[in-house]
mmCIF file of C-alpha atoms and ligand atoms in Angstrom:
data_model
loop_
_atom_site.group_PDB
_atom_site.id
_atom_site.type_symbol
_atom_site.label_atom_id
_atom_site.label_comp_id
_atom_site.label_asym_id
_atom_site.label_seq_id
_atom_site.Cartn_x
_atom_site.Cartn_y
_atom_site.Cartn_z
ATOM 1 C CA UNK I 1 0.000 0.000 0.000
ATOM 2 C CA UNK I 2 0.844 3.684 -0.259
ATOM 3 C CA UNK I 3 0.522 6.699 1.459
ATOM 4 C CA UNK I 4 -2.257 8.982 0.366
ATOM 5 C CA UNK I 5 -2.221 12.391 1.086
ATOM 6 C CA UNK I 6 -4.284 15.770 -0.820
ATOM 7 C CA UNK I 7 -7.762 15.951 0.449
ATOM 8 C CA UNK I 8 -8.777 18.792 2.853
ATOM 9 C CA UNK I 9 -11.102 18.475 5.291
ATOM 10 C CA UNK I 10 -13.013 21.305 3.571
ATOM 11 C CA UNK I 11 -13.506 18.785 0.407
ATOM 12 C CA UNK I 12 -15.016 16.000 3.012
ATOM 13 C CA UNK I 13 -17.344 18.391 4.573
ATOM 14 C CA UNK I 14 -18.308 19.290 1.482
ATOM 15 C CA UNK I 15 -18.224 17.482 -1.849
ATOM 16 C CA UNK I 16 -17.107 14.362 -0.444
ATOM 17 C CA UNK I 17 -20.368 13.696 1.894
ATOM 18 C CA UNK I 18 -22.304 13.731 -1.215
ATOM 19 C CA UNK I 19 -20.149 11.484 -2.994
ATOM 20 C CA UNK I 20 -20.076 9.110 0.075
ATOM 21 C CA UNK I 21 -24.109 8.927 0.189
ATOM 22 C CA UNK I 22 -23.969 8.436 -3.953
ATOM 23 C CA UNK I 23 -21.490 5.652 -3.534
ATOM 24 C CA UNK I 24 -23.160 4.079 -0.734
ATOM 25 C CA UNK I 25 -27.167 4.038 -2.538
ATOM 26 C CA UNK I 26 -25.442 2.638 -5.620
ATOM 27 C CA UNK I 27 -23.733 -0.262 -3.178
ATOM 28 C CA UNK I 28 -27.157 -0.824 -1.658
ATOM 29 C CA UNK I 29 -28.640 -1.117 -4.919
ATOM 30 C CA UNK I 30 -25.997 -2.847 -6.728
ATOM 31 C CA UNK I 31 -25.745 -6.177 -3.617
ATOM 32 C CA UNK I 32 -28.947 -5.835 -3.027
ATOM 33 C CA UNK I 33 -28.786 -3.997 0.335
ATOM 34 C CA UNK I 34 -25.718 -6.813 0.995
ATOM 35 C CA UNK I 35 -28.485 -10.133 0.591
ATOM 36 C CA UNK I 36 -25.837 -12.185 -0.910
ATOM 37 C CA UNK I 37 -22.895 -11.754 1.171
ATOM 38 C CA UNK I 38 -21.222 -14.837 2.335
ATOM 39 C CA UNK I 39 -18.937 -16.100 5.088
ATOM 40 C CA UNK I 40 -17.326 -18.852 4.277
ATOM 41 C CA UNK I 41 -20.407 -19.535 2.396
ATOM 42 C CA UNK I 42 -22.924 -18.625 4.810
ATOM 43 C CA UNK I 43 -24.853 -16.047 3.895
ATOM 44 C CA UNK I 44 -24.191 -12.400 6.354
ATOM 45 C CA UNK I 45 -26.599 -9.672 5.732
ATOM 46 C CA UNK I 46 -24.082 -6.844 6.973
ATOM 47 C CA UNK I 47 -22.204 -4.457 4.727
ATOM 48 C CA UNK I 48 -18.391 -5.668 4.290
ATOM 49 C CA UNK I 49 -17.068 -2.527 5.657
ATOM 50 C CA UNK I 50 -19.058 -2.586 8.542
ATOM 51 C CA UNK I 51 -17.686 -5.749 9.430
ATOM 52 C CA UNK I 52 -14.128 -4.789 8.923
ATOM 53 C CA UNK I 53 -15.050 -2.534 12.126
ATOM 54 C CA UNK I 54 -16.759 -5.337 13.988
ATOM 55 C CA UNK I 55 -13.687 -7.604 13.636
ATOM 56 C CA UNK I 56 -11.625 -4.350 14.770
ATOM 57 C CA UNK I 57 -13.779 -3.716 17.737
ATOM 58 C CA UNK I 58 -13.548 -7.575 18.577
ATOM 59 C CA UNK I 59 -10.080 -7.640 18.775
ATOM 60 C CA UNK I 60 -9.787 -4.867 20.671
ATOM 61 C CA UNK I 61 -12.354 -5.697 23.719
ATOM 62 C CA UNK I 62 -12.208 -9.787 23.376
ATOM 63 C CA UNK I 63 -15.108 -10.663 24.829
ATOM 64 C CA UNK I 64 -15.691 -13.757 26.577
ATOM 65 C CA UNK I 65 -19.060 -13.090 25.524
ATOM 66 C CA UNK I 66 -20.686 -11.645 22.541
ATOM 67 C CA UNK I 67 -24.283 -11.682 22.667
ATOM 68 C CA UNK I 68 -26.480 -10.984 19.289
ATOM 69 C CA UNK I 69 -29.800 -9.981 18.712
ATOM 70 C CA UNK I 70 -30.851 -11.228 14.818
ATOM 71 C CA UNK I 71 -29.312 -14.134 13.795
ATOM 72 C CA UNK I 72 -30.899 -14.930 10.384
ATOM 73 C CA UNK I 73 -29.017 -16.725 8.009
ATOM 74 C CA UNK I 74 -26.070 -17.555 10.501
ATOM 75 C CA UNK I 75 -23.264 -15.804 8.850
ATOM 76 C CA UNK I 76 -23.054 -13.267 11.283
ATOM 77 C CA UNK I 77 -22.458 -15.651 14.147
ATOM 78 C CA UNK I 78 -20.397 -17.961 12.286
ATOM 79 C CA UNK I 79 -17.839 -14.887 11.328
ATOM 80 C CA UNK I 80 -17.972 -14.094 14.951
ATOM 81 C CA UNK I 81 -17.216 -17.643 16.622
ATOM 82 C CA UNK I 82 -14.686 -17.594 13.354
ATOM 83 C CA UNK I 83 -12.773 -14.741 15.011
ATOM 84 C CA UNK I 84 -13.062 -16.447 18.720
ATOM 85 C CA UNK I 85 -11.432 -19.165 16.977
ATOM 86 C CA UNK I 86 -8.413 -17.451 15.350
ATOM 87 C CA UNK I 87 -8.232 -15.377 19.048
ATOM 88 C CA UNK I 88 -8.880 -18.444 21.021
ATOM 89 C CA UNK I 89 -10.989 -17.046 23.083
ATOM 90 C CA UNK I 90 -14.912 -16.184 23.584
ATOM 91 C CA UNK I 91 -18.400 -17.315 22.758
ATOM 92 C CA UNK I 92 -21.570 -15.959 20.878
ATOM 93 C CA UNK I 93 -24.835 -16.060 21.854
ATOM 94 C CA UNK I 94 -27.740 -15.301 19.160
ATOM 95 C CA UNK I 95 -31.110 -14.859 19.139
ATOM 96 C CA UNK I 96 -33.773 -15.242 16.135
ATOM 97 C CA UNK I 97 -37.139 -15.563 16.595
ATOM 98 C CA UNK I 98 -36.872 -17.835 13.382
ATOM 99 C CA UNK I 99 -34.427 -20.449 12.561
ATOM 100 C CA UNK I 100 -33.266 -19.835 9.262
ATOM 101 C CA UNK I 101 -29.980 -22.259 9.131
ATOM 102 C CA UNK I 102 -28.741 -25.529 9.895
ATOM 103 C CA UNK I 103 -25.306 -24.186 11.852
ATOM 104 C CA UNK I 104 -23.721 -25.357 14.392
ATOM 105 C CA UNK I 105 -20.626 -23.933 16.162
ATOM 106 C CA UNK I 106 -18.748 -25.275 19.417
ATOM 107 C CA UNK I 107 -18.669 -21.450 20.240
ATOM 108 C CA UNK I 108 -22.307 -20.283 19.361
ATOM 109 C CA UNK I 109 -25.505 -21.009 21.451
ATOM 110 C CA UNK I 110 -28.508 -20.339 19.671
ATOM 111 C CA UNK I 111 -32.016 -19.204 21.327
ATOM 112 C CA UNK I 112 -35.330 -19.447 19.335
ATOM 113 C CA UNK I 113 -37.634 -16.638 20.647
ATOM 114 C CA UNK I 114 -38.000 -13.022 20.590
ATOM 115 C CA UNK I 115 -35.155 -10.848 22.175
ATOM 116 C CA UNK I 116 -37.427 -9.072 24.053
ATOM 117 C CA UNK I 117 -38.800 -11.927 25.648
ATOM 118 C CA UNK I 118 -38.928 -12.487 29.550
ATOM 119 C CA UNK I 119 -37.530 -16.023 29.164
ATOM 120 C CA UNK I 120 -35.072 -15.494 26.640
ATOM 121 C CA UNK I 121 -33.542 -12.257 28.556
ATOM 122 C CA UNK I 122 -33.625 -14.065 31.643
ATOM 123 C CA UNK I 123 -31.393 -16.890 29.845
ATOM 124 C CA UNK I 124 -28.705 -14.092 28.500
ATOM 125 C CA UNK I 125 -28.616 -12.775 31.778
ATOM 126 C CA UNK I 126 -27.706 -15.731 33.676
ATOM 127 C CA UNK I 127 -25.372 -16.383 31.260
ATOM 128 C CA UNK I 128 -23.627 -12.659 31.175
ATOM 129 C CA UNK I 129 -23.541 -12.628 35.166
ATOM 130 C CA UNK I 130 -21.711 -16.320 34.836
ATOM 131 C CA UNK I 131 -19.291 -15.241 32.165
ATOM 132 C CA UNK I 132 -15.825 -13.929 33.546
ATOM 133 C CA UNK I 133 -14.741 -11.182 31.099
ATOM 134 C CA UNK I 134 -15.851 -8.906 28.750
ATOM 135 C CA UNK I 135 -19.552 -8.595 27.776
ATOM 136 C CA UNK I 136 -20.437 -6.875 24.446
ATOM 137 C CA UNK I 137 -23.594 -6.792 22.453
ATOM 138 C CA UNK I 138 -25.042 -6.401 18.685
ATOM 139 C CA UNK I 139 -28.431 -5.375 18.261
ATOM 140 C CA UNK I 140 -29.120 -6.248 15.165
ATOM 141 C CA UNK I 141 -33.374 -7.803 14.957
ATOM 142 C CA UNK I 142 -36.359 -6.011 14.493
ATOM 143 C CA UNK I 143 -35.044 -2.660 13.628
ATOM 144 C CA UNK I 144 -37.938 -0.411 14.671
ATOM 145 C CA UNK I 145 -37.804 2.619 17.226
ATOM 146 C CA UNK I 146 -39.701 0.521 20.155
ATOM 147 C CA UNK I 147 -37.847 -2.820 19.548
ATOM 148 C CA UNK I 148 -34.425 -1.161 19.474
ATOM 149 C CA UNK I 149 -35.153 1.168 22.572
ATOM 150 C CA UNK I 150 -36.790 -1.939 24.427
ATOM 151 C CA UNK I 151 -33.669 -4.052 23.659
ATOM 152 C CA UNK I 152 -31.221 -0.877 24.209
ATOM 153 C CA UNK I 153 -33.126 -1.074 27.987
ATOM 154 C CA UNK I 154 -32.937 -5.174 28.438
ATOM 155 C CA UNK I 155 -29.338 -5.459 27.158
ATOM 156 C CA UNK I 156 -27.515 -2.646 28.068
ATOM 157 C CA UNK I 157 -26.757 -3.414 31.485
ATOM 158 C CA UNK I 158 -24.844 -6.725 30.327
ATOM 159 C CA UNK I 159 -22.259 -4.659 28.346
ATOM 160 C CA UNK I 160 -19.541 -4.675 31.131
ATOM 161 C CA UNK I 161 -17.443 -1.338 31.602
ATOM 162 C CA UNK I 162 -15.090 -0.472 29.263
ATOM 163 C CA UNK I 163 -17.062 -2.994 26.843
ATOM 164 C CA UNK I 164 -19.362 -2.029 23.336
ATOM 165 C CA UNK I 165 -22.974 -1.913 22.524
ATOM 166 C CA UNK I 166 -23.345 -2.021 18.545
ATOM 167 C CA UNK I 167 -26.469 -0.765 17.177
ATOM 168 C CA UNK I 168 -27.352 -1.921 13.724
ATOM 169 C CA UNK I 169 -28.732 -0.191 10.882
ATOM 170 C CA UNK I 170 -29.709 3.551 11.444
ATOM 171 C CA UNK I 171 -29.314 4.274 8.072
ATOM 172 C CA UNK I 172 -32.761 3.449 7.668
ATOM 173 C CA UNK I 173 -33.499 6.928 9.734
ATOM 174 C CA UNK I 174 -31.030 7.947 6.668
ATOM 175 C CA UNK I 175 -31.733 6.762 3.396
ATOM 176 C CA UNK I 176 -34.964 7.331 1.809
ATOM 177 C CA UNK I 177 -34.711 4.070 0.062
ATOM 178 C CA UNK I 178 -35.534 2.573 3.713
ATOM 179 C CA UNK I 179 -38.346 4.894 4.293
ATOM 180 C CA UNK I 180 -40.978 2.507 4.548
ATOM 181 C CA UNK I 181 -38.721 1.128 8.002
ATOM 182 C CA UNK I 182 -39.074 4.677 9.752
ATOM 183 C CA UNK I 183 -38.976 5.123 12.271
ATOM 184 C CA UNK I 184 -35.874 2.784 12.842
ATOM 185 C CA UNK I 185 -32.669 2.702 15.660
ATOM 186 C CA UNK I 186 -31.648 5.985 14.998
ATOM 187 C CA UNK I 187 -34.179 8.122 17.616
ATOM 188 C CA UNK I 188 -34.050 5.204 19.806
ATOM 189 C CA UNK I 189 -30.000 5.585 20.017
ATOM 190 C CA UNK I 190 -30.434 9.202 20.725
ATOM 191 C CA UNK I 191 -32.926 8.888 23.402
ATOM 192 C CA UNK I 192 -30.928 5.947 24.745
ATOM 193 C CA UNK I 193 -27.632 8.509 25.025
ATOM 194 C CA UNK I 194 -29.577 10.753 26.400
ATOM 195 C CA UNK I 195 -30.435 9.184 29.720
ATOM 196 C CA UNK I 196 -27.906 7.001 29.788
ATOM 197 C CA UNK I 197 -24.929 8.780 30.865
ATOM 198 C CA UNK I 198 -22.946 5.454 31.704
ATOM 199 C CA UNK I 199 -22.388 4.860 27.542
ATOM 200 C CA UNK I 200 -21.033 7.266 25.080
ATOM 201 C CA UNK I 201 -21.196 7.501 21.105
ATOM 202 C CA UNK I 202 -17.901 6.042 19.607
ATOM 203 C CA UNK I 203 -18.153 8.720 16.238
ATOM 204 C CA UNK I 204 -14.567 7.927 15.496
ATOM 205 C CA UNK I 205 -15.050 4.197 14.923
ATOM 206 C CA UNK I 206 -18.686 4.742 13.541
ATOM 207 C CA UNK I 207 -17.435 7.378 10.480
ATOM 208 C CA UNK I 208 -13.996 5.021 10.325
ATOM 209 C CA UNK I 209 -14.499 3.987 6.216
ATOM 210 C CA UNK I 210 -17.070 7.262 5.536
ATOM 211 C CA UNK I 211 -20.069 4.759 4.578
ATOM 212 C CA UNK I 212 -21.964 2.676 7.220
ATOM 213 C CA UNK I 213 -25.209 0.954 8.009
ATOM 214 C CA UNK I 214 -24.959 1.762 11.325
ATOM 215 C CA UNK I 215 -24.544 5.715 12.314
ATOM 216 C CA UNK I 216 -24.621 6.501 16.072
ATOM 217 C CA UNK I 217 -24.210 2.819 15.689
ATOM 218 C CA UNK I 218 -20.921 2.193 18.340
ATOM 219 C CA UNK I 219 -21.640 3.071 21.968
ATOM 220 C CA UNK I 220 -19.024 2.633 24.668
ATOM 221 C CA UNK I 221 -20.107 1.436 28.038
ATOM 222 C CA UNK I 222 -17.679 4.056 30.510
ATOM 223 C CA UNK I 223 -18.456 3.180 33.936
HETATM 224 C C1 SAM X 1 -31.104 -8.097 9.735
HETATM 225 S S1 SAM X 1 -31.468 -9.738 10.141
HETATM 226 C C2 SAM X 1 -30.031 -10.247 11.057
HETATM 227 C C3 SAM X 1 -28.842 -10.398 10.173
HETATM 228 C C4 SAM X 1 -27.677 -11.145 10.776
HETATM 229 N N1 SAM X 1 -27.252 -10.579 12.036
HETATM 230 C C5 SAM X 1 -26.539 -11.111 9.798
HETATM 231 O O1 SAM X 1 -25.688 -10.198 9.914
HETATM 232 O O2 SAM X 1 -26.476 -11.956 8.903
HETATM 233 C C6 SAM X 1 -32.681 -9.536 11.363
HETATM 234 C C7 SAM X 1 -33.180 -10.808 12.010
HETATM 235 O O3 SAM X 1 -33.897 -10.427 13.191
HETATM 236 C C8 SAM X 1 -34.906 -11.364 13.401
HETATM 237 N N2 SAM X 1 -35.910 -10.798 14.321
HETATM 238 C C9 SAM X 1 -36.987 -10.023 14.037
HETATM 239 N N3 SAM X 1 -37.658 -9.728 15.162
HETATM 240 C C10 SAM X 1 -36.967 -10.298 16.183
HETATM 241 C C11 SAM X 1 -37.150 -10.353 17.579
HETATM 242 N N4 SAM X 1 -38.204 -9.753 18.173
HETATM 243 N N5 SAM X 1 -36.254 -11.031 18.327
HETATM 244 C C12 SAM X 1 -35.193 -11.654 17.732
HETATM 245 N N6 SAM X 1 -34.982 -11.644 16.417
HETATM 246 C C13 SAM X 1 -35.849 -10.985 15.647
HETATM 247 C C14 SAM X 1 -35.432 -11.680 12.012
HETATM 248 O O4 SAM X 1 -36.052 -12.947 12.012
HETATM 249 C C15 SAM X 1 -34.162 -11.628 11.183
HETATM 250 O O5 SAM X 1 -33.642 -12.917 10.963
#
């Protein structure tokens, strides 16, 4: 690689945040919104940048456990255990109120139910107040204000100090394309921040690669 160097902050205010939003609806439209991503064949409905930050946070915080709300097609769960592997070191837990895959993964424990369920959060807590280590969490299921802001409520407290809580997908508060979504995580986040003094917004992390699915999305647990 080489060292780049010639555009002023003055052209990214500017120009360049229009050219980031045109590049990123033409991604979304050209993948599909990201439907046919693959793992290691596994299908991961996440935008590949987005997960270039995941894997960065990962390494940084190693969790011993990652818990995640949406687990779909697998993928995402499967990349994260993947990473546990390489690190030797932590374990997922996902939730789907669907199973849509036939995975299994010494490192992954999958619950079928909603993540707002009684049962189910009473299962992820047991198993966050039993787990010695870092705690981090990815919302990433029903994307609407009230399911976000209920889940930001249930699953906040298990993000230990110093650990992450990863919101998914505010762009739909964003991008008109995902109008018909509204309203999604993004006024939940900022309500969240707003009475929750004990987690701050990462922006540096969030804006890292200019283009993400997930503004406001990176929120550090400080005390
Ligand atoms: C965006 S997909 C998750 C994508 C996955 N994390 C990945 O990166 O490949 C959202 C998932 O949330 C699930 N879901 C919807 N409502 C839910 C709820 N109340 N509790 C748990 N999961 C839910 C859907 O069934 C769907 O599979």
């Amino acid at each position: 690689m080489l060292a780049a160097r010639g555009l002023t902050p003055f052209y990214r205010r500017t120009v360049g945040r229009g050219v980031h939003r045109l590049f990123q609806l033409d991604l979304i439209e050209k993948t599909d919104n990201f439907d046919n991503v693959t793992w290691l064949g596994q299908p991961i409905w996440q935008d590949v940048l987005d997960l270039w930050i995941i894997q960065e946070a990962l390494s940084e915080i190693r969790p011993a456990l990652l818990i995640e709300c949406g687990t779909n097609r697998g993928g995402s769960a499967q990349f994260y255990a993947n990473l546990f592997d390489l690190m030797d070191h932590g374990r997922v837990i996902t939730i789907d109120v669907e199973q849509l895959h036939s995975l299994d993964h010494p490192r992954i424990e999958f619950l079928l139910g909603s993540s707002i369920d009684a049962v189910i959060v009473e299962q992820v807590r047991a198993a966050a107040s039993a787990t010695e280590g870092a705690v981090m969490v990815i919302l990433d299921s029903d994307h609407s204000e009230a399911h976000v802001a209920a889940e930001l409520e249930l699953y906040s407290p298990l993000v230990t100090p110093g650990s992450l809580l990863h919101v998914q997908d505010g762009i739909i508060d964003e991008l008109f394309v995902f109008r018909v979504d509204r309203p999604g995580p993004l006024p939940a986040i900022k309500r969240f921040l707003a009475s929750h003094p004990e987690f701050s917004w990462e922006r540096e992390r969030s804006e890292k690669f200019l283009i993400t699915h997930h503004p406001m999305g990176w929120l550090r647990r400080t005390v």
